């Protein structure tokens, strides 16, 4: 804390449990005790509302005990209007809030006065914000705060991360890392990680890990309190059910995921805190948040996908530095065994993965520019200088800034159609003003960078029945009355839909459907992929592997060969009248998906007659009617050409991305959950807007923002490009007489993964229509439309 | 993720380009022959008449009036698509089944270039603008009769032996296939009624399982999903409830 007292900005990096959060407030409390003020003195920003509330509680106790005249308050979307008004008129000394609530304060006309006396800004869990759109917005807001309150110092608190220098830049007042001290806390005891291999046959495929439920339950019984982390909400429901199937002693086990009703989640958290539970099955909903001292064991079911995330999860156990946390990894299939072993080696070596920083998102900048205009007139030059001091935007070109500004002003279209409807106008001095109060209202309604898929409230019994949580609409649309599904650990029977609610009753029978969620699965990290490749090559390390997995690899070495660290192993073999090509790329599902599309296009041109492909995190498999010919030419780097652009533009991922961009940038209005849709509101499907905009103005700022999102997250283009360059001249092709042991898992995935893409849709529609036509071919079944069917 | 490559890759979304290889499906009703085009229009060869529903021109600028500055190219896109169909079928008459403009002030907001194109279309063809609920005009007829065929904006009572063409509902349908749920705009037909999909570039859809459409086809019907180059026919009863467009 020396650095802070010396007036420096500081980034404090320490493993969880170092007591760093409360330490961050010490300078503030000391200052306030000595020099009382009527101004807002310290701002605390956390990604979680619950965390702010918890910290406030922890601060109030010592303040009361020492009888200090210091007021601590929280502010979030849940804060009642009267308290918000009071906070505006009479600011607390310490305000604990979220990035979104801070933005709302900053975009209000009184912001300059409100923050003028600010001395200290504490940003918690920086690692969870930097590099995301929420982090972009917070960085922009911090740049604004620095202008309003130049004396305010920043203290960032972060878990251990792979790129501390990038985080230091993110926190620094000039966006380039200067004037900011990096403080690295003492490392805690290394975690003790073991792998649990269920005493059953090791599955070839699948990601749920349910067969280990019995063994997991035994480990739960042996500990005081466990968190069982899984990767998706669907997996959480299934694992919860599987554990209870074995739970003859009915030890208390609960479920926690982001779709459950808030009250339900709070109840589970409270039960954890007071030691009433023995285990909680959870998704990333418990990755961050309040410390639960009682947790002494973390169990990760299915592959961790990244070391940083694994370490974050392990940190949930034993929030004390002097005690090692205990963790158990439970792989769900053979490849996941390799991934778990790789992750354990990484953790032992203290290595972390993490994406290098990406440039700030332009849709977030659009929201910020509008917000700044709502706070008061600005000059574009001054605002550009200000936002350039936020690290994500430090290298933003002035032309890009001007394009975003033009978009906010009047849509920024080449067709100058919206002069009459502009949102901002410029006065003679060049200052930019907001057009009217309607624009201000819109800005406030639309604020924030989290865009959720539309959801329905799940209610028990009837429209006013108790709410169990929220399910995504597209899952609800798949249910028919009488269908059974799993939610909140219950087997439910679907009754019907009423307005914005899905009604269900207890007691479904038969095979349940599981709510699926968009984007639930994280891709394998590059770092962990490298580790897995290395493990495959180093036979000495195979001792750590369970016998069936070791034998599997040995058989692979005998029948084909093992993928190397530097080369790309490609196998081809005939099976069931088709030819299969399996490439061991280890670049993650997203990258493999794009690669599969590119390769099949190319195989078509080569005359190989490809029929389809399947992608896992590790492997890409393609099947074709004829044997693949020239493997080296197939993987030539010019693969990333026009085909990619075309496929990308049409992909559902890009359309989903565009929807989020359109909402964040304020192009269309946010649908507020539960809020009645205004009848006069004009709703236009963003897919349609996307098609029209792409045709008429392919370089519009919103399309640029969408493509940037895709390049950095959804499609992992950088990983494909990196791989293609790495493997040139290093492709090992093995033409085999039959499927190799390592190829079995990917072949088993065929038919399990969903199909997407427009051309695939056409094929499916044809197929489905043909089936319908077949079953209707009896003329007595449906005489009227026959003329039409026959004609088609 | 499985992806089946096709020999004719898509260049554009299912609704924004019309390929020359598109196949219209002939449908016979009450002695008349109609061509159902996968672009979402009907051509009546004997009458040299093109029937189109719910253009919703200037929907974007209607949004702009309310503060949503969505791309202003919807009228242009819709007119482009219409022009291509007019070239293909060379109709003498074009009948627009109402809601041709998103609101009554729509035409006055139109860009000069688009307005000129529309005027040229009106000069070269007999264009019947049937009144819709979005663009009620005293000068527009509320329905149009040719022989035993009635054309109107919103479906009403059909007398025995006659045929009705209407729009208004913007029908779309979801089909659950082996591997994916697929939602597309569609025609809904039975032996007397045809409800056309909306043609406008920014028009959304109402699911065919929704009560207003369902009640029109209480004795069953067929949905014809708009495909890339052909229609895909399904029984109305096979259409699943679609997710609301996000």
XYZ file of C-alpha atoms in Angstrom, chain A residues 5-617:
613
model
C -0.011 6.359 -0.152
C 2.621 7.875 -2.400
C -0.186 8.922 -4.720
C 0.504 6.250 -7.304
C -1.887 4.146 -9.298
C -1.434 0.483 -8.540
C -2.389 -2.899 -9.870
C -2.373 -5.517 -7.146
C -2.145 -9.048 -8.415
C -2.646 -11.775 -5.862
C -4.259 -15.174 -5.724
C -7.748 -15.148 -4.251
C -7.882 -15.121 -0.497
C -5.078 -12.636 0.055
C -7.449 -10.241 1.755
C -6.646 -7.804 -0.992
C -10.094 -6.312 -1.379
C -10.381 -4.878 2.104
C -6.732 -3.827 1.981
C -7.652 -1.693 -1.010
C -9.892 0.444 1.207
C -7.390 1.103 3.992
C -5.916 4.288 2.477
C -9.433 5.661 1.952
C -10.515 4.974 5.509
C -7.331 6.559 6.880
C -7.748 9.651 4.717
C -11.419 10.056 5.507
C -10.775 9.642 9.249
C -8.237 12.461 9.147
C -9.824 14.817 6.641
C -13.611 14.590 6.576
C -15.330 15.686 3.370
C -18.854 16.141 2.043
C -17.873 14.767 -1.366
C -17.792 11.319 -2.826
C -14.303 10.190 -1.869
C -13.944 6.584 -2.995
C -15.562 4.609 -5.739
C -15.490 0.811 -5.675
C -16.392 -0.994 -8.891
C -17.001 -4.727 -9.112
C -18.394 -6.889 -11.887
C -20.885 -8.396 -9.441
C -23.633 -6.614 -7.530
C -23.437 -9.273 -4.843
C -19.761 -8.581 -4.329
C -20.388 -4.858 -3.804
C -23.084 -5.663 -1.260
C -20.833 -8.085 0.577
C -17.912 -5.644 0.692
C -20.199 -2.891 1.982
C -21.278 -5.157 4.824
C -17.671 -6.000 5.652
C -16.673 -2.320 5.652
C -19.549 -1.111 7.754
C -18.583 -3.318 10.709
C -15.127 -1.763 11.383
C -16.442 1.737 10.604
C -19.163 1.311 13.223
C -16.749 -0.186 15.742
C -14.309 2.694 15.357
C -17.204 5.140 15.230
C -15.904 6.835 12.087
C -18.089 9.455 10.381
C -17.917 7.603 7.078
C -20.945 6.677 4.994
C -20.761 3.570 2.791
C -23.503 2.822 0.264
C -24.084 0.553 -2.707
C -25.711 1.424 -5.991
C -26.877 -0.942 -8.698
C -29.837 -1.602 -10.929
C -31.676 -2.892 -7.832
C -31.229 0.286 -5.798
C -34.653 1.904 -5.152
C -35.296 5.250 -6.868
C -35.580 7.214 -3.621
C -32.197 6.015 -2.403
C -30.661 6.803 -5.778
C -32.068 10.330 -5.575
C -30.654 10.733 -2.069
C -27.267 9.460 -3.236
C -27.348 12.093 -5.947
C -28.135 14.941 -3.537
C -25.967 13.796 -0.695
C -23.246 11.468 -1.954
C -21.837 8.812 0.382
C -18.098 8.861 1.083
C -17.672 5.382 -0.282
C -19.871 4.279 -3.165
C -19.791 0.616 -4.167
C -21.189 -0.042 -7.594
C -21.032 -1.876 -10.944
C -19.617 -0.628 -14.278
C -23.141 -0.063 -15.627
C -24.334 1.990 -12.672
C -21.138 4.042 -12.867
C -21.797 4.722 -16.548
C -25.332 5.891 -15.712
C -23.919 8.359 -13.166
C -21.299 9.599 -15.622
C -23.760 10.082 -18.472
C -25.956 12.355 -16.327
C -25.674 16.152 -16.578
C -24.425 16.647 -12.992
C -21.505 14.215 -13.338
C -18.725 16.824 -13.305
C -19.774 18.189 -9.888
C -20.624 14.794 -8.496
C -17.189 13.327 -9.081
C -15.117 16.498 -8.577
C -13.926 15.499 -5.099
C -13.163 11.893 -5.955
C -9.798 10.706 -4.568
C -9.749 6.963 -5.002
C -11.112 4.378 -7.425
C -10.919 0.706 -6.474
C -11.645 -1.767 -9.268
C -12.148 -5.334 -8.126
C -11.736 -8.502 -10.204
C -10.075 -6.554 -13.024
C -9.235 -9.854 -14.743
C -12.949 -10.531 -15.209
C -13.508 -7.140 -16.862
C -10.443 -6.215 -18.926
C -10.711 -7.697 -22.408
C -14.521 -7.800 -22.396
C -17.033 -5.248 -23.647
C -17.906 -4.398 -20.053
C -14.221 -3.741 -19.528
C -14.123 -1.509 -22.616
C -16.944 0.574 -21.237
C -15.349 0.769 -17.800
C -12.028 1.836 -19.351
C -13.836 4.641 -21.193
C -15.603 5.661 -17.982
C -12.282 5.677 -16.082
C -10.816 7.980 -18.742
C -13.758 10.301 -18.170
C -13.318 10.141 -14.372
C -9.651 11.087 -14.759
C -10.742 14.202 -16.584
C -13.400 15.113 -13.999
C -11.209 14.227 -11.006
C -7.522 14.328 -11.986
C -6.436 13.677 -8.393
C -8.222 10.321 -8.148
C -5.879 7.347 -7.879
C -6.761 3.960 -9.295
C -6.238 0.677 -7.519
C -6.937 -2.451 -9.495
C -7.284 -5.844 -7.862
C -6.797 -8.906 -9.964
C -6.344 -12.636 -9.721
C -3.146 -14.030 -11.175
C -3.162 -13.556 -14.928
C -1.082 -14.424 -17.976
C -0.553 -10.856 -19.230
C 0.072 -8.585 -16.221
C 1.650 -5.921 -18.430
C -1.514 -5.661 -20.545
C -3.580 -5.365 -17.373
C -1.237 -2.677 -16.111
C -1.829 -0.716 -19.329
C -5.573 -1.213 -18.969
C -5.514 0.290 -15.497
C -3.102 3.143 -16.204
C -4.414 6.697 -16.724
C -2.778 7.102 -20.134
C -3.607 3.631 -21.433
C 0.082 2.909 -21.945
C 1.109 1.682 -18.537
C 2.870 4.721 -17.108
C 2.488 6.004 -13.530
C 1.107 2.634 -12.497
C 2.863 0.323 -10.091
C 2.493 -3.394 -10.431
C 2.361 -5.169 -7.099
C 2.443 -8.929 -7.110
C 1.289 -10.570 -3.911
C 2.945 -13.618 -2.454
C 1.862 -16.751 -4.190
C -0.320 -18.967 -2.079
C 0.440 -22.626 -1.475
C 0.301 -24.564 -4.710
C -3.027 -26.336 -5.034
C -3.153 -30.075 -4.673
C -4.817 -31.403 -7.805
C -5.673 -34.991 -8.517
C -7.538 -36.685 -11.286
C -10.467 -38.946 -10.557
C -10.852 -41.769 -12.980
C -14.056 -43.593 -12.327
C -13.625 -47.333 -11.921
C -15.596 -47.951 -15.094
C -14.599 -48.155 -18.731
C -13.229 -44.821 -19.917
C -15.690 -43.375 -22.450
C -14.568 -42.606 -25.989
C -16.801 -39.574 -26.380
C -19.319 -37.397 -24.516
C -18.805 -34.376 -22.295
C -21.080 -34.906 -19.324
C -19.051 -37.154 -17.057
C -22.189 -38.658 -15.534
C -20.726 -42.136 -15.170
C -18.458 -40.739 -12.468
C -21.376 -39.515 -10.334
C -21.075 -42.345 -7.808
C -17.347 -41.795 -7.330
C -17.852 -38.031 -7.093
C -20.447 -38.555 -4.378
C -17.943 -40.597 -2.336
C -15.467 -37.699 -2.548
C -18.164 -35.231 -1.538
C -18.862 -37.337 1.544
C -15.170 -37.316 2.448
C -14.995 -33.485 2.479
C -16.730 -30.816 4.514
C -18.098 -28.754 1.667
C -17.489 -29.162 -2.092
C -18.250 -27.176 -5.201
C -18.760 -29.411 -8.222
C -17.995 -27.216 -11.230
C -19.290 -28.190 -14.669
C -19.020 -26.420 -18.015
C -22.621 -25.848 -19.106
C -25.987 -25.367 -17.487
C -27.293 -28.467 -19.207
C -24.459 -30.453 -17.695
C -25.245 -28.949 -14.277
C -28.832 -30.200 -14.431
C -27.764 -33.677 -15.510
C -24.947 -33.978 -12.984
C -27.224 -32.776 -10.187
C -29.776 -35.424 -11.097
C -27.100 -38.121 -11.400
C -25.657 -37.290 -7.969
C -29.057 -37.488 -6.350
C -29.694 -40.852 -7.986
C -26.749 -42.171 -5.936
C -27.452 -40.081 -2.871
C -29.044 -42.719 -0.621
C -27.910 -40.915 2.547
C -29.618 -37.744 1.255
C -26.695 -35.511 2.138
C -27.579 -31.918 1.226
C -26.501 -31.155 -2.353
C -27.747 -28.038 -4.180
C -27.671 -26.629 -7.692
C -26.503 -23.177 -8.831
C -26.502 -21.745 -12.347
C -27.231 -18.485 -14.101
C -30.716 -19.412 -15.330
C -32.114 -20.118 -11.880
C -34.229 -17.489 -10.191
C -32.118 -14.959 -8.281
C -33.870 -15.755 -4.986
C -33.118 -19.437 -5.485
C -29.439 -18.665 -6.102
C -29.292 -16.405 -3.032
C -30.827 -19.178 -0.910
C -28.171 -21.622 -2.100
C -25.396 -19.097 -1.430
C -26.746 -18.424 2.059
C -26.908 -22.157 2.770
C -23.291 -22.439 1.628
C -22.240 -19.586 3.856
C -23.811 -21.051 6.975
C -22.544 -24.542 6.328
C -25.923 -26.162 5.692
C -24.748 -27.767 2.458
C -22.243 -30.465 1.638
C -22.009 -29.759 -2.081
C -23.179 -27.394 -4.804
C -23.218 -28.274 -8.499
C -22.369 -25.021 -10.250
C -21.429 -23.424 -13.555
C -19.397 -20.261 -14.021
C -22.110 -18.574 -11.921
C -19.875 -19.335 -8.932
C -16.546 -18.557 -10.663
C -16.509 -15.081 -9.198
C -17.937 -13.691 -6.070
C -18.084 -13.785 -2.377
C -15.643 -15.921 -0.425
C -17.048 -19.019 1.162
C -14.610 -20.001 3.803
C -16.306 -23.348 4.351
C -15.492 -24.744 0.905
C -12.631 -27.195 1.228
C -12.865 -29.122 -2.032
C -13.373 -28.152 -5.648
C -14.329 -30.805 -8.171
C -14.117 -29.947 -11.855
C -16.159 -32.339 -13.982
C -15.222 -32.521 -17.690
C -12.200 -30.826 -19.155
C -11.254 -27.422 -17.724
C -10.611 -25.945 -21.234
C -8.174 -23.388 -19.845
C -5.687 -23.222 -16.981
C -6.626 -19.704 -15.883
C -10.247 -20.676 -15.523
C -9.267 -23.819 -13.646
C -7.129 -21.800 -11.227
C -9.944 -19.310 -10.711
C -12.258 -22.180 -9.839
C -9.726 -23.854 -7.567
C -9.441 -20.560 -5.721
C -13.014 -21.001 -4.552
C -11.763 -23.520 -2.013
C -9.860 -22.484 1.091
C -9.654 -18.759 0.850
C -6.607 -18.762 3.067
C -3.072 -18.382 1.848
C -1.474 -20.767 4.278
C -3.557 -23.748 3.271
C -3.366 -25.490 -0.053
C -6.666 -25.889 -1.849
C -7.724 -29.360 -2.865
C -9.057 -30.039 -6.273
C -10.244 -33.014 -8.183
C -10.474 -33.205 -11.957
C -12.983 -35.622 -13.466
C -12.445 -36.124 -17.212
C -15.492 -37.206 -19.218
C -13.692 -38.926 -22.085
C -10.256 -40.039 -23.249
C -9.166 -36.795 -24.813
C -10.290 -35.001 -21.666
C -7.970 -37.229 -19.656
C -5.098 -35.827 -21.709
C -6.430 -32.310 -21.202
C -6.727 -32.777 -17.445
C -3.179 -34.133 -17.164
C -1.948 -31.202 -19.233
C -3.830 -28.761 -17.013
C -2.334 -30.317 -13.868
C 1.164 -29.984 -15.294
C 0.441 -26.355 -16.190
C -0.897 -25.568 -12.751
C 2.151 -27.147 -11.118
C 4.435 -25.082 -13.335
C 2.508 -21.909 -12.520
C 1.681 -21.287 -16.185
C -1.510 -19.551 -17.192
C -3.328 -19.035 -20.441
C -5.229 -16.004 -21.487
C -5.956 -14.097 -24.613
C -3.693 -11.147 -25.343
C -5.670 -7.881 -25.212
C -7.888 -7.058 -28.167
C -8.782 -3.568 -29.377
C -11.818 -1.898 -27.794
C -15.197 -2.594 -29.382
C -16.683 0.121 -31.595
C -20.272 -0.529 -30.518
C -19.282 0.191 -26.924
C -17.611 3.401 -28.073
C -20.848 4.416 -29.826
C -22.775 3.973 -26.577
C -20.146 5.953 -24.697
C -20.157 8.851 -27.161
C -23.929 9.149 -26.895
C -23.677 8.961 -23.111
C -21.070 11.732 -23.023
C -23.312 13.902 -25.174
C -26.140 13.329 -22.686
C -23.877 14.554 -19.879
C -23.121 17.786 -21.768
C -21.798 19.207 -25.042
C -18.322 18.068 -26.077
C -15.801 18.898 -28.733
C -14.873 15.890 -30.912
C -11.131 16.654 -30.614
C -11.308 16.729 -26.821
C -13.373 13.555 -26.616
C -11.013 11.752 -28.982
C -8.045 12.777 -26.816
C -9.942 11.554 -23.745
C -10.902 8.139 -25.082
C -7.372 7.628 -26.446
C -6.227 7.496 -22.826
C -8.296 4.328 -22.294
C -6.042 1.371 -23.094
C -8.481 -0.502 -25.362
C -8.806 2.614 -27.521
C -5.240 3.890 -27.252
C -4.507 2.929 -30.855
C -7.892 3.807 -32.323
C -7.529 5.731 -35.596
C -9.144 9.153 -35.692
C -11.036 8.136 -38.838
C -12.631 5.223 -36.957
C -13.585 7.551 -34.123
C -15.136 9.971 -36.607
C -17.078 7.141 -38.253
C -18.470 6.043 -34.896
C -19.363 9.642 -34.059
C -21.117 10.005 -37.416
C -23.030 6.812 -36.737
C -24.216 8.167 -33.384
C -25.171 11.493 -34.953
C -27.399 10.317 -37.804
C -26.761 6.636 -38.480
C -23.714 7.361 -40.631
C -25.211 6.018 -43.854
C -23.950 7.022 -47.274
C -27.572 7.623 -48.223
C -28.179 10.891 -46.354
C -31.719 10.002 -45.388
C -31.880 10.803 -41.699
C -30.925 14.480 -41.465
C -34.339 15.187 -39.954
C -34.000 12.485 -37.317
C -30.453 13.080 -36.101
C -29.619 12.383 -32.462
C -26.760 14.845 -32.099
C -26.110 18.234 -33.676
C -23.070 20.504 -33.861
C -23.170 24.182 -32.972
C -21.172 26.980 -34.601
C -18.253 26.408 -32.225
C -18.068 22.749 -33.259
C -19.475 21.445 -29.981
C -21.639 18.366 -30.209
C -25.019 18.510 -28.421
C -27.721 15.958 -27.831
C -30.802 16.707 -29.923
C -33.562 16.340 -27.322
C -34.684 14.611 -24.136
C -36.065 11.650 -26.074
C -32.527 10.766 -27.100
C -31.373 11.042 -23.470
C -34.138 8.694 -22.344
C -33.259 6.205 -25.071
C -29.611 6.295 -24.070
C -30.400 5.535 -20.439
C -32.832 2.736 -21.301
C -30.309 1.133 -23.591
C -27.226 1.358 -21.414
C -24.967 -1.620 -20.818
C -22.991 -4.102 -22.853
C -24.548 -7.367 -21.746
C -27.035 -8.614 -24.321
C -28.967 -11.653 -23.246
C -30.819 -13.998 -25.532
C -34.571 -13.510 -25.139
C -35.843 -15.598 -22.255
C -39.120 -16.724 -20.753
C -39.880 -16.969 -17.069
C -40.401 -20.540 -15.985
C -43.308 -20.757 -13.574
C -44.685 -23.677 -11.660
C -48.364 -24.544 -12.028
C -49.857 -21.351 -13.448
C -49.134 -17.806 -14.585
C -48.741 -16.500 -11.057
C -47.045 -19.624 -9.767
C -43.582 -19.529 -8.216
C -40.809 -18.637 -10.645
C -38.062 -21.242 -10.972
C -35.874 -19.270 -13.340
C -35.536 -18.314 -16.966
C -35.145 -20.423 -20.084
C -34.151 -19.225 -23.493
C -37.055 -18.822 -25.859
C -35.685 -21.068 -28.476
C -35.615 -23.960 -26.015
C -39.179 -23.192 -24.987
C -40.173 -23.261 -28.636
C -38.915 -26.823 -28.956
C -41.211 -28.158 -26.256
C -44.605 -29.639 -26.923
C -47.229 -29.994 -24.186
C -46.529 -33.161 -22.208
C -42.774 -33.041 -22.852
C -40.484 -33.745 -19.923
C -37.511 -31.548 -19.170
C -34.982 -30.959 -16.412
C -34.703 -27.607 -14.732
C -33.564 -26.476 -11.296
C -33.007 -30.123 -10.482
C -36.638 -30.993 -11.066
C -38.251 -33.216 -13.630
C -40.935 -31.006 -15.093
C -43.847 -31.537 -17.420
C -44.409 -28.794 -19.980
C -47.944 -27.378 -19.884
C -47.830 -24.404 -22.218
C -46.792 -20.823 -22.853
C -48.648 -17.797 -21.491
C -47.413 -14.385 -22.552
C -43.820 -14.204 -21.299
C -44.061 -17.273 -19.089
C -43.486 -20.950 -19.609
C -45.793 -22.993 -17.413
C -44.771 -26.404 -16.155
C -45.789 -28.814 -13.421
C -43.757 -31.294 -11.433
C -43.602 -34.919 -12.392
C -42.560 -35.360 -15.998
C -42.025 -38.913 -17.176
C -39.812 -40.369 -19.860
C -36.535 -39.171 -21.381
C -36.060 -35.532 -20.358
C -34.944 -32.750 -22.670
C -32.301 -30.424 -21.316
C -32.459 -26.676 -21.793
C -29.613 -25.773 -24.106
C -27.946 -22.427 -24.001
C -26.264 -20.436 -26.701
C -22.520 -20.228 -26.495
C -22.302 -22.380 -23.404
C -19.097 -24.120 -24.317
C -15.682 -22.559 -24.112
C -13.060 -23.561 -26.645
C -9.814 -25.225 -25.610
C -7.161 -22.606 -24.856
C -4.091 -22.399 -27.090
C -1.805 -22.928 -24.148
C -3.555 -26.084 -23.022
C -3.641 -27.381 -26.596
C 0.154 -27.002 -26.752
C 0.461 -28.900 -23.498
C -1.707 -31.752 -24.796
C 0.399 -31.989 -27.953
C 3.546 -32.141 -25.839
C 2.057 -34.854 -23.644
C 1.270 -37.000 -26.665
C 4.930 -36.861 -27.668
C 6.503 -37.470 -24.248
C 5.985 -41.104 -23.466
C 7.744 -40.738 -20.143
C 4.758 -38.730 -18.921
C 2.263 -41.399 -19.879
C 2.714 -43.005 -16.467
C 0.239 -40.499 -15.118
C -2.427 -41.745 -17.492
C -4.965 -44.397 -16.552
C -4.210 -47.733 -18.166
C -6.984 -47.705 -20.819
C -5.854 -44.267 -22.033
C -2.200 -45.318 -22.088
C -3.080 -48.418 -24.079
C -5.147 -46.309 -26.430
C -2.139 -44.083 -27.193
C 0.189 -47.055 -27.537
C -2.203 -48.636 -30.004
C -2.281 -45.373 -31.939
C 1.525 -45.367 -32.145
C 1.368 -48.904 -33.488
C -1.437 -48.478 -36.013
C -0.669 -44.935 -37.168
C 1.388 -42.398 -35.253
C 0.958 -39.756 -32.586
C 0.399 -36.100 -33.483
C 3.638 -34.145 -33.028
C 4.289 -30.783 -31.427
C 5.285 -29.028 -34.636
C 3.677 -31.054 -37.411
C 0.074 -31.690 -38.353
C -0.967 -35.321 -38.461
C -3.643 -36.061 -41.064
C -5.056 -39.554 -41.427
C -7.256 -40.890 -44.172
C -9.041 -44.218 -44.285
C -12.062 -45.858 -45.890
C -15.063 -46.887 -43.822
C -18.578 -47.961 -44.760
C -18.230 -46.909 -48.400
C -16.925 -43.439 -47.511
C -13.521 -41.903 -47.113
C -12.587 -40.205 -43.898
C -9.988 -37.532 -43.348
C -9.055 -36.746 -39.760
C -6.802 -33.774 -38.934
C -5.358 -33.465 -35.417
C -5.246 -29.662 -35.212
C -5.979 -29.054 -31.488
C -7.206 -25.517 -32.185
C -10.616 -25.638 -30.513
C -14.095 -26.292 -31.843
C -14.725 -22.825 -33.249
C -11.567 -22.781 -35.317
C -12.171 -26.349 -36.494
C -15.655 -25.456 -37.602
C -14.454 -22.670 -39.860
C -11.615 -24.863 -41.053
C -14.041 -27.688 -41.865
C -16.105 -25.371 -44.029
C -13.020 -24.109 -45.871
C -11.574 -27.571 -46.443
C -14.823 -29.075 -47.740
C -15.188 -26.195 -50.219
C -11.704 -26.836 -51.440
C -12.205 -30.612 -51.624
C -15.240 -29.952 -53.777
C -13.100 -28.058 -56.243
C -10.536 -30.863 -56.199
C -13.277 -33.350 -57.036
C -13.080 -35.280 -53.751
C -16.861 -34.998 -53.294
C -16.953 -34.125 -49.575
C -20.165 -35.097 -47.773
C -19.848 -33.455 -44.391
C -17.608 -32.695 -41.444
C -17.557 -32.784 -37.667
C -15.441 -30.704 -35.309
C -14.390 -31.297 -31.711
C -11.984 -29.270 -29.592
